[in-house]
Tab-separated table of C-alpha atoms and ligand atoms in Angstrom:
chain	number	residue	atom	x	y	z
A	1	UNK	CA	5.273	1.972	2.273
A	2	UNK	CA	1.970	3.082	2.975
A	3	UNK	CA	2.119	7.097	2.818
A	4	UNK	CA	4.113	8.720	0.620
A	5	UNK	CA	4.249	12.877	1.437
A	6	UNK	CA	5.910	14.937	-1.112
A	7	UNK	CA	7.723	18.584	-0.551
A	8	UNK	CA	6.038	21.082	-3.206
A	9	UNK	CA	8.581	23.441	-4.433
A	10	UNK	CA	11.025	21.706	-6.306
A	11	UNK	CA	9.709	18.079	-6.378
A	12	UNK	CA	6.218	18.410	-7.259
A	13	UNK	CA	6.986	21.764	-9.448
A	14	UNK	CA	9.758	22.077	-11.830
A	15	UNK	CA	11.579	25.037	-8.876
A	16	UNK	CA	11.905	27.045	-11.937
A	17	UNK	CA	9.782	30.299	-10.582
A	18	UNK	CA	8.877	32.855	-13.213
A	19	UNK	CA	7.773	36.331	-11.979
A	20	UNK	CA	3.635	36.636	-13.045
A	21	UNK	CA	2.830	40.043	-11.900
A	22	UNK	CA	3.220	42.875	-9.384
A	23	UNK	CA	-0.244	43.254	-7.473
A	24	UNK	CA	-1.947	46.082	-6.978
A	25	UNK	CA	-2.026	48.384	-3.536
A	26	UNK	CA	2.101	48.820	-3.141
A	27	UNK	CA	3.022	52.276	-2.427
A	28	UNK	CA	6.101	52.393	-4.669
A	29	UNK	CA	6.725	51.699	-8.519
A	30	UNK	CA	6.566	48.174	-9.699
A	31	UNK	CA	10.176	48.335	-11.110
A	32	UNK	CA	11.355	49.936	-7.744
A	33	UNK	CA	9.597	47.047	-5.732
A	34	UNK	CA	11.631	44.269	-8.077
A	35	UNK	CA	14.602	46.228	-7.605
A	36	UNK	CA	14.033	46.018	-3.825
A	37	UNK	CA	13.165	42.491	-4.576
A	38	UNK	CA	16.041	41.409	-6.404
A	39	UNK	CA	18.783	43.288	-4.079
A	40	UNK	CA	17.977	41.149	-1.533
A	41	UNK	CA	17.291	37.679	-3.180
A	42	UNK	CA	21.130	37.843	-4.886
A	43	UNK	CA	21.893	36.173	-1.545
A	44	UNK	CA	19.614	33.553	-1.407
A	45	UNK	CA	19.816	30.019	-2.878
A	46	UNK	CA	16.356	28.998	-2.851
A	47	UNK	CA	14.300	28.534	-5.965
A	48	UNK	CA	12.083	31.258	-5.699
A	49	UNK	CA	15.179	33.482	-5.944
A	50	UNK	CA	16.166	32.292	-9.673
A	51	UNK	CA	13.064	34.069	-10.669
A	52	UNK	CA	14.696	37.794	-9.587
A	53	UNK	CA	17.913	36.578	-11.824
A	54	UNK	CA	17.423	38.471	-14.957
A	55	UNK	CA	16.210	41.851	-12.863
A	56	UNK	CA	19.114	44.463	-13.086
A	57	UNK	CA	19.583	46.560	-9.356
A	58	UNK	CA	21.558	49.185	-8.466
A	59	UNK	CA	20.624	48.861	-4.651
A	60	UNK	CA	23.243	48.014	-2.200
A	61	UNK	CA	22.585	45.771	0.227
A	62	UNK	CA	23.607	44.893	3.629
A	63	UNK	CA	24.002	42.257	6.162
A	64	UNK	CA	21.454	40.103	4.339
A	65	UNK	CA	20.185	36.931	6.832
A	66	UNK	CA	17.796	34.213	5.090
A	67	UNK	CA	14.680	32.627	7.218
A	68	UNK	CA	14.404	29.503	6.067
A	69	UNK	CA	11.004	28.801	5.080
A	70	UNK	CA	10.100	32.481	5.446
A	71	UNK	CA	12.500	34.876	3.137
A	72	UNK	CA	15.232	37.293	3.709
A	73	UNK	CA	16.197	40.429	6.024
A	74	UNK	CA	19.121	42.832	5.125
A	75	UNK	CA	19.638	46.605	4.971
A	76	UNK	CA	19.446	49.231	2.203
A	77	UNK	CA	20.359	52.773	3.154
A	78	UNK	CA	20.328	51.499	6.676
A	79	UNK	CA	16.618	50.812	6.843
A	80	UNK	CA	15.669	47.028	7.693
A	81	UNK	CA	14.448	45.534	4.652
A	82	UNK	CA	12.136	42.555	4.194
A	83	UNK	CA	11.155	40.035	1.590
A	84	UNK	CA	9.025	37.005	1.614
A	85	UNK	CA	6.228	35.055	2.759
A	86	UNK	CA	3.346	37.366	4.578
A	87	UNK	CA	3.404	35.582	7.753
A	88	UNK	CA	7.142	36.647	8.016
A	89	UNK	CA	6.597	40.262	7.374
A	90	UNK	CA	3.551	40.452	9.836
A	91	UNK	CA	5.358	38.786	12.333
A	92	UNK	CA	8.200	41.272	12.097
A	93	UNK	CA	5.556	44.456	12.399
A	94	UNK	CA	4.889	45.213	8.927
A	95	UNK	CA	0.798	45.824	8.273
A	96	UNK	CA	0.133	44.387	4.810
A	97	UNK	CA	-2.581	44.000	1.888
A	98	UNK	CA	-3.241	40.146	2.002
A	99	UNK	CA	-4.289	38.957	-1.243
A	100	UNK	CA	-5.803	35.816	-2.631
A	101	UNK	CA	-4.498	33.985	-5.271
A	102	UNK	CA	-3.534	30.440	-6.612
A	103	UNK	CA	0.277	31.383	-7.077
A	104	UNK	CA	3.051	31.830	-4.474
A	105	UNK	CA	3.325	35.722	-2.998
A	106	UNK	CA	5.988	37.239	-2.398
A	107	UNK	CA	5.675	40.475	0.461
A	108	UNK	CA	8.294	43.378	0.621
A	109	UNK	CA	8.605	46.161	2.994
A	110	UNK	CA	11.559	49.049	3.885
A	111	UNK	CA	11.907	51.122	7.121
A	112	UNK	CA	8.673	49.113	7.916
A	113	UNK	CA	6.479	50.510	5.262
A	114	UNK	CA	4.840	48.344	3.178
A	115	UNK	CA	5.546	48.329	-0.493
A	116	UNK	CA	3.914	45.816	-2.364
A	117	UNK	CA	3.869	42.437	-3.981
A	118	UNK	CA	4.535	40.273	-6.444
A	119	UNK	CA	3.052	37.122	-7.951
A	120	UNK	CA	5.585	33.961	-8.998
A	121	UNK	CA	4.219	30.861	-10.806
A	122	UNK	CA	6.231	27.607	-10.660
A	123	UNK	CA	5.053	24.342	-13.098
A	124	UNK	CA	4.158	21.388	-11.710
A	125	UNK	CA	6.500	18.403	-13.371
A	126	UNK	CA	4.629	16.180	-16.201
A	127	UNK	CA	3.298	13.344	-14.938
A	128	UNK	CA	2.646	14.010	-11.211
A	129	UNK	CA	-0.970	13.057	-11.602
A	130	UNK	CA	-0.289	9.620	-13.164
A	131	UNK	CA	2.896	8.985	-10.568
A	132	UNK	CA	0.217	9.572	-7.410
A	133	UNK	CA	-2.589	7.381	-9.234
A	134	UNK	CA	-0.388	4.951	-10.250
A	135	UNK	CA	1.114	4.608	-6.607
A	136	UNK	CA	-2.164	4.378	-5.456
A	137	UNK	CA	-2.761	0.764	-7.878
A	138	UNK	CA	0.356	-0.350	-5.884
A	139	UNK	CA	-1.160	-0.092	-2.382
A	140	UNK	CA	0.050	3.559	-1.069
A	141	UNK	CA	-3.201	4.354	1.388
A	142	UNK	CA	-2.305	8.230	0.781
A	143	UNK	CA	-0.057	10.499	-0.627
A	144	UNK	CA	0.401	14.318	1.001
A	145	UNK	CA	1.655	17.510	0.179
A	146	UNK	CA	3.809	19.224	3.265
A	147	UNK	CA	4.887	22.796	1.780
A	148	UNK	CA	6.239	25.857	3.285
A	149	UNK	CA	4.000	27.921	1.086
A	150	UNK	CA	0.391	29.084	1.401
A	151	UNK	CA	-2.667	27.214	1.535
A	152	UNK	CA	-4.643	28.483	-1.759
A	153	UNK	CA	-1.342	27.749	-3.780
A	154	UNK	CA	-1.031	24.215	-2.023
A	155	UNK	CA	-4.861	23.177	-2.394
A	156	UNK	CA	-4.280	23.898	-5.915
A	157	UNK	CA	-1.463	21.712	-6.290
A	158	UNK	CA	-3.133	18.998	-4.347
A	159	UNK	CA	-5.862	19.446	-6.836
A	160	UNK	CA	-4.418	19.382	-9.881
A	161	UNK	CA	-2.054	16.005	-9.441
A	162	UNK	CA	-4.790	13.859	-7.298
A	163	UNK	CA	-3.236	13.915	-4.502
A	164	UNK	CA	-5.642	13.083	-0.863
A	165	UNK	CA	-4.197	15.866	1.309
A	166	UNK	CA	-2.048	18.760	2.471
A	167	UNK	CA	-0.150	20.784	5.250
A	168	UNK	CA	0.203	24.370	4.049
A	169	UNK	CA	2.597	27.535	5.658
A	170	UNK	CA	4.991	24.761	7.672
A	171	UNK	CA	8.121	25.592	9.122
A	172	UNK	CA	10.891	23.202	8.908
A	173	UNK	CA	10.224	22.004	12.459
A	174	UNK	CA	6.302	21.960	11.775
A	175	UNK	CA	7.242	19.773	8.659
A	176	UNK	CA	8.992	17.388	11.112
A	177	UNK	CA	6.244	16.779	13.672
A	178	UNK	CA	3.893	16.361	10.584
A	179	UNK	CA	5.761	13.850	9.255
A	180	UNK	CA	5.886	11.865	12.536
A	181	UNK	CA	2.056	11.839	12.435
A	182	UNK	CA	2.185	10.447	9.112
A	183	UNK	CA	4.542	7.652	10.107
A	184	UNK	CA	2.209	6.509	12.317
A	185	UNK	CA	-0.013	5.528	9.937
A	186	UNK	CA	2.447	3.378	8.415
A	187	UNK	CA	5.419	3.128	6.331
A	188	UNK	CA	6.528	6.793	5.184
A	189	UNK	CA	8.043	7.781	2.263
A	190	UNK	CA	9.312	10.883	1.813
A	191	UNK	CA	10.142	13.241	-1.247
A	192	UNK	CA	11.905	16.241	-1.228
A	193	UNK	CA	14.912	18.289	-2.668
A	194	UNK	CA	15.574	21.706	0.034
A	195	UNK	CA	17.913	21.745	2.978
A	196	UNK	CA	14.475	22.292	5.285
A	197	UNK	CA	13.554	18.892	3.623
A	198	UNK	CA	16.758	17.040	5.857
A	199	UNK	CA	15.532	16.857	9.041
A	200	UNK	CA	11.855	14.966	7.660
A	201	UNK	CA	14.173	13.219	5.744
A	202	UNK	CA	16.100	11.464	8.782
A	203	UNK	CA	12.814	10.198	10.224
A	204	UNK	CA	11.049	8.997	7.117
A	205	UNK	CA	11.440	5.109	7.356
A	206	UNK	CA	12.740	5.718	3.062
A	207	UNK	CA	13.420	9.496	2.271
A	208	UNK	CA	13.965	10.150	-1.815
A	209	UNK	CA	15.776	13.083	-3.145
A	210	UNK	CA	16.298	15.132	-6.256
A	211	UNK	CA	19.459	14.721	-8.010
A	212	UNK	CA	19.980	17.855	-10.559
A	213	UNK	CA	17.813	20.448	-8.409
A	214	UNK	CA	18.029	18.689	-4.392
A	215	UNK	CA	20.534	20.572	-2.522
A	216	UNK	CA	23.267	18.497	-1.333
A	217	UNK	CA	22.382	18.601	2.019
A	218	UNK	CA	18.848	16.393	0.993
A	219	UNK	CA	21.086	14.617	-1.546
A	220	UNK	CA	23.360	13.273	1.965
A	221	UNK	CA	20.099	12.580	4.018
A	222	UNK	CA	18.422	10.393	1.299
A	223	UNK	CA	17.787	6.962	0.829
A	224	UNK	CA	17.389	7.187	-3.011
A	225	UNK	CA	18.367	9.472	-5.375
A	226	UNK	CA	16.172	10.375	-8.434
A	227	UNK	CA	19.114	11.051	-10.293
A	228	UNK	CA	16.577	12.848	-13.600
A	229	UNK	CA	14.361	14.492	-11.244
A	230	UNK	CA	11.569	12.500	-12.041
A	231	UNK	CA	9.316	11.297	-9.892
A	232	UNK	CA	8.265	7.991	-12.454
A	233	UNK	CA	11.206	6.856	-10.487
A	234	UNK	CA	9.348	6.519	-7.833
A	235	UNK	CA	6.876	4.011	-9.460
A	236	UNK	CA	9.949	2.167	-10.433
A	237	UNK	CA	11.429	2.055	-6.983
A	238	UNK	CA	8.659	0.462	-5.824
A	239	UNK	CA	7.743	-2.097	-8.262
A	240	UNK	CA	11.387	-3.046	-7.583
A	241	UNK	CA	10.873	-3.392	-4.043
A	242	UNK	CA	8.295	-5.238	-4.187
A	243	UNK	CA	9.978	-7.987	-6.524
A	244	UNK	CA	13.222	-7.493	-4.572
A	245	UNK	CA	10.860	-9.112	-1.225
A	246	UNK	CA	9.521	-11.502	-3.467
A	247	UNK	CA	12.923	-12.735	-4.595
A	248	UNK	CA	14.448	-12.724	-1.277
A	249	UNK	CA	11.376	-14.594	0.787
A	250	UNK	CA	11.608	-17.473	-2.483
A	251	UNK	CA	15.353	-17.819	-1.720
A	252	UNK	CA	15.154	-18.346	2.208
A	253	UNK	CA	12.517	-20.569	1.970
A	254	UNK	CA	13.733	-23.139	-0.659
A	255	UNK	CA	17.359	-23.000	1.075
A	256	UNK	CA	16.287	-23.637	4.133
A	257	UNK	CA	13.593	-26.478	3.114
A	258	UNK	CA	16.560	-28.010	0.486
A	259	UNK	CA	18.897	-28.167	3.668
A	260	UNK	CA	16.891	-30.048	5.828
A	261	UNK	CA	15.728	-32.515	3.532
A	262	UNK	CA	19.154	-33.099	2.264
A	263	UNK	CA	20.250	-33.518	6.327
A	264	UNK	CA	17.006	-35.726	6.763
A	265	UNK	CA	18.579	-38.090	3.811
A	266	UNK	CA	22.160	-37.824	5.087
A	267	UNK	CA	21.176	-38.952	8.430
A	268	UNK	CA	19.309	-41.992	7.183
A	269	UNK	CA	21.988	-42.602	4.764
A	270	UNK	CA	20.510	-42.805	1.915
A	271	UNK	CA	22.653	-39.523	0.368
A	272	UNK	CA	26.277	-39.858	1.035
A	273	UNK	CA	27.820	-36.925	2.766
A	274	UNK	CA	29.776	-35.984	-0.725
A	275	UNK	CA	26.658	-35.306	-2.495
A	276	UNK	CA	24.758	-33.280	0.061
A	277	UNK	CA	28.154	-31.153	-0.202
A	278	UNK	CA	27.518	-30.893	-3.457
A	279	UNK	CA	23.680	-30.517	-3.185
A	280	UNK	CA	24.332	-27.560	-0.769
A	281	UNK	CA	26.510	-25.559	-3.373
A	282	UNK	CA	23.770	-26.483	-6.129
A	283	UNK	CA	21.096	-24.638	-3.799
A	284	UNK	CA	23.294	-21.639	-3.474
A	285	UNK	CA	23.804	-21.404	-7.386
A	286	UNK	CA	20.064	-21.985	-7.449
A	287	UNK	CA	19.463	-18.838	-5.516
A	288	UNK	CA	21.909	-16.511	-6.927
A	289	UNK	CA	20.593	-17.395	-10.115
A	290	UNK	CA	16.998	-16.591	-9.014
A	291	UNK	CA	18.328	-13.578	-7.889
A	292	UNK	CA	19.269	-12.472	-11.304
A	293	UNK	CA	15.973	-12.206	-12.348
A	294	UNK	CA	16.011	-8.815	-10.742
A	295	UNK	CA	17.486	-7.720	-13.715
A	296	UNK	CA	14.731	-8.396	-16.263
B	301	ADP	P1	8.595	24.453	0.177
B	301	ADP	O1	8.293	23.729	1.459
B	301	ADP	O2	7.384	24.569	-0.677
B	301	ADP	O3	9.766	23.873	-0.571
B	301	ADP	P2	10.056	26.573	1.575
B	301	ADP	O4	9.864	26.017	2.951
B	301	ADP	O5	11.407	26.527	0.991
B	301	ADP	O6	8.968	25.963	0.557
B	301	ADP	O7	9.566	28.099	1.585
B	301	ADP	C1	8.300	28.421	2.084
B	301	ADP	C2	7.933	29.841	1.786
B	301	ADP	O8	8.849	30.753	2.429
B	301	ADP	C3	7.982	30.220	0.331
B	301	ADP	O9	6.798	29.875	-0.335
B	301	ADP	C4	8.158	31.731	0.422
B	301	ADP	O10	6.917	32.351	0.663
B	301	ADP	C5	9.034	31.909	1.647
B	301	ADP	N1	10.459	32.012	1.280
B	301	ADP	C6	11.439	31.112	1.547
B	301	ADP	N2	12.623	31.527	1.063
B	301	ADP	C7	12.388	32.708	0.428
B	301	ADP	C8	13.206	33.622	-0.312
B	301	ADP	N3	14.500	33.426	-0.521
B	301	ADP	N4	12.591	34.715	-0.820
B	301	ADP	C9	11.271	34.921	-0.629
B	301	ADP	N5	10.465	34.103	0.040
B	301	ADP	C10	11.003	33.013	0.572
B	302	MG	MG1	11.385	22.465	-1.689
């Protein structure tokens, strides 16, 4: 494995968003805009909606559709209501306040007015930075960040754990043909935990998943489960690997040169045929015990 490219939400960061603040310039109250908010993310699954949990709302909402990789549409009071990312609502007409900031924004709009925004923050998990540095001592060329969320928030990221690059505001088709680039440039591991991670998944030559948060979907498509969610696994899996090669290239070799020198000595007859038999099972214990060591 020689690049390793990592989903963001959920596998660098702990998934668990927490709502930071409503910013400035919406036309409605803040508590009406998480009301808004939180109507319409009771129907999604993805991490960003945990964060709208705790927010009572009275709203009714319906025929609620979810963009994957872009945020949700429904209807309250039969006007078409948006919520998510700010390429979504621009593409669907809606003229918003763009603001910068290191944390992930989320947009909302009703009847095509725009109402405001608000800020989430999501942790990055404990010991990213020494996972990508020590992945680096064991001969990964580069490790990359492919996230569905925007730049500033993914530079920061990138930043923070040491990581050498990243592909902000992907779709889950744009996170696809990125990841075919990347295999090109050898071995590709990929590590991920959403639905929109499955497809990368199937064309990563090893794809690893998160066991407590991955969705089951990722779960199915992976190679290896990380069955705590953390990524020191990964260091593990690797250092295993490598020793797993080790073991298997030491094993084929010696068989193969004990066979033929046994043959060499029963042809010339200096080993009768009863003790290369016996010779041949003693290289096979041989190698089965070598291949124990993998445990220790
Ligand atoms: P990642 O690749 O980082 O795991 P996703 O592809 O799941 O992220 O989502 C990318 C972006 O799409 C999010 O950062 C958010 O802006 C928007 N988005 C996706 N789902 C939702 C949702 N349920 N509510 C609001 N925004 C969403
Ligand atoms: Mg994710």
């Amino acid at each position: 494995a020689k690049v390793f490219a990592f989903d963001k939400t959920g596998t660098l960061t702990k998934g668990e968003f927490v709502v930071k603040n409503v910013v400035e310039g919406g036309q409605v109250r803040d508590e009406e805009l998480i009301s808004v908010i939180s109507a319409l993310e009771k129907y999604s699954s993805h991490p960003i909606s945990k964060a709208f949990e705790s927010y009572e709302t009275e709203l009714l909402v319906e025929s609620v559709e979810e963009f994957a990789g872009k945020g949700l549409r429904g209807f309250i009071d039969g006007e078409e209501t948006l919520v998510g990312n700010a390429k979504f609502l621009i593409e669907r007409g809606v003229a918003i306040k763009e603001s910068v900031s290191p944390y992930t924004v989320i947009h909302a709009s009703k009847g095509g007015r725009y109402l405001g925004a608000v800020t989430l923050v999501d942790e990055i998990r404990e010991g990213c930075r020494q996972v990508v540095a020590e992945l680096k001592n064991l001969g990964v060329k580069k490790s990359v960040v492919l996230t569905g969320d925007r730049a500033d928030r993914a530079r920061e990221v990138v930043n923070e754990v040491g990581m050498d690059e990243f592909k902000a505001e992907l779709l889950p088709n744009e996170k696809l043909s990125e990841a075919e680039k990347l295999k090109g440039l050898g071995g590709l591991v990929y590590v991920g935990d959403g639905i929109n991670d499955a497809p990368v998944m199937k064309v990563a030559n090893c794809a690893v998943s998160m066991g407590k948060l991955g969705s089951s979907v990722a779960v199915e498509a992976s190679d290896v489960v990380l069955i705590k969610d953390e990524l020191k696994g990964l260091v593990d899996g690797v250092k295993l690997a490598k020793k797993t090669k080790k073991i298997v290239w030491q094993n084929i070799v010696f068989s193969v040169l004990m066979k033929f020198a046994f043959m060499a000595l029963g042809v010339l007859g200096v080993l009768p045929l009863s003790l290369a038999v016996f010779a041949d099972v003693g290289v096979m214990l041989l190698a089965v015990l070598n291949s124990l060591r993998m445990r220790f």
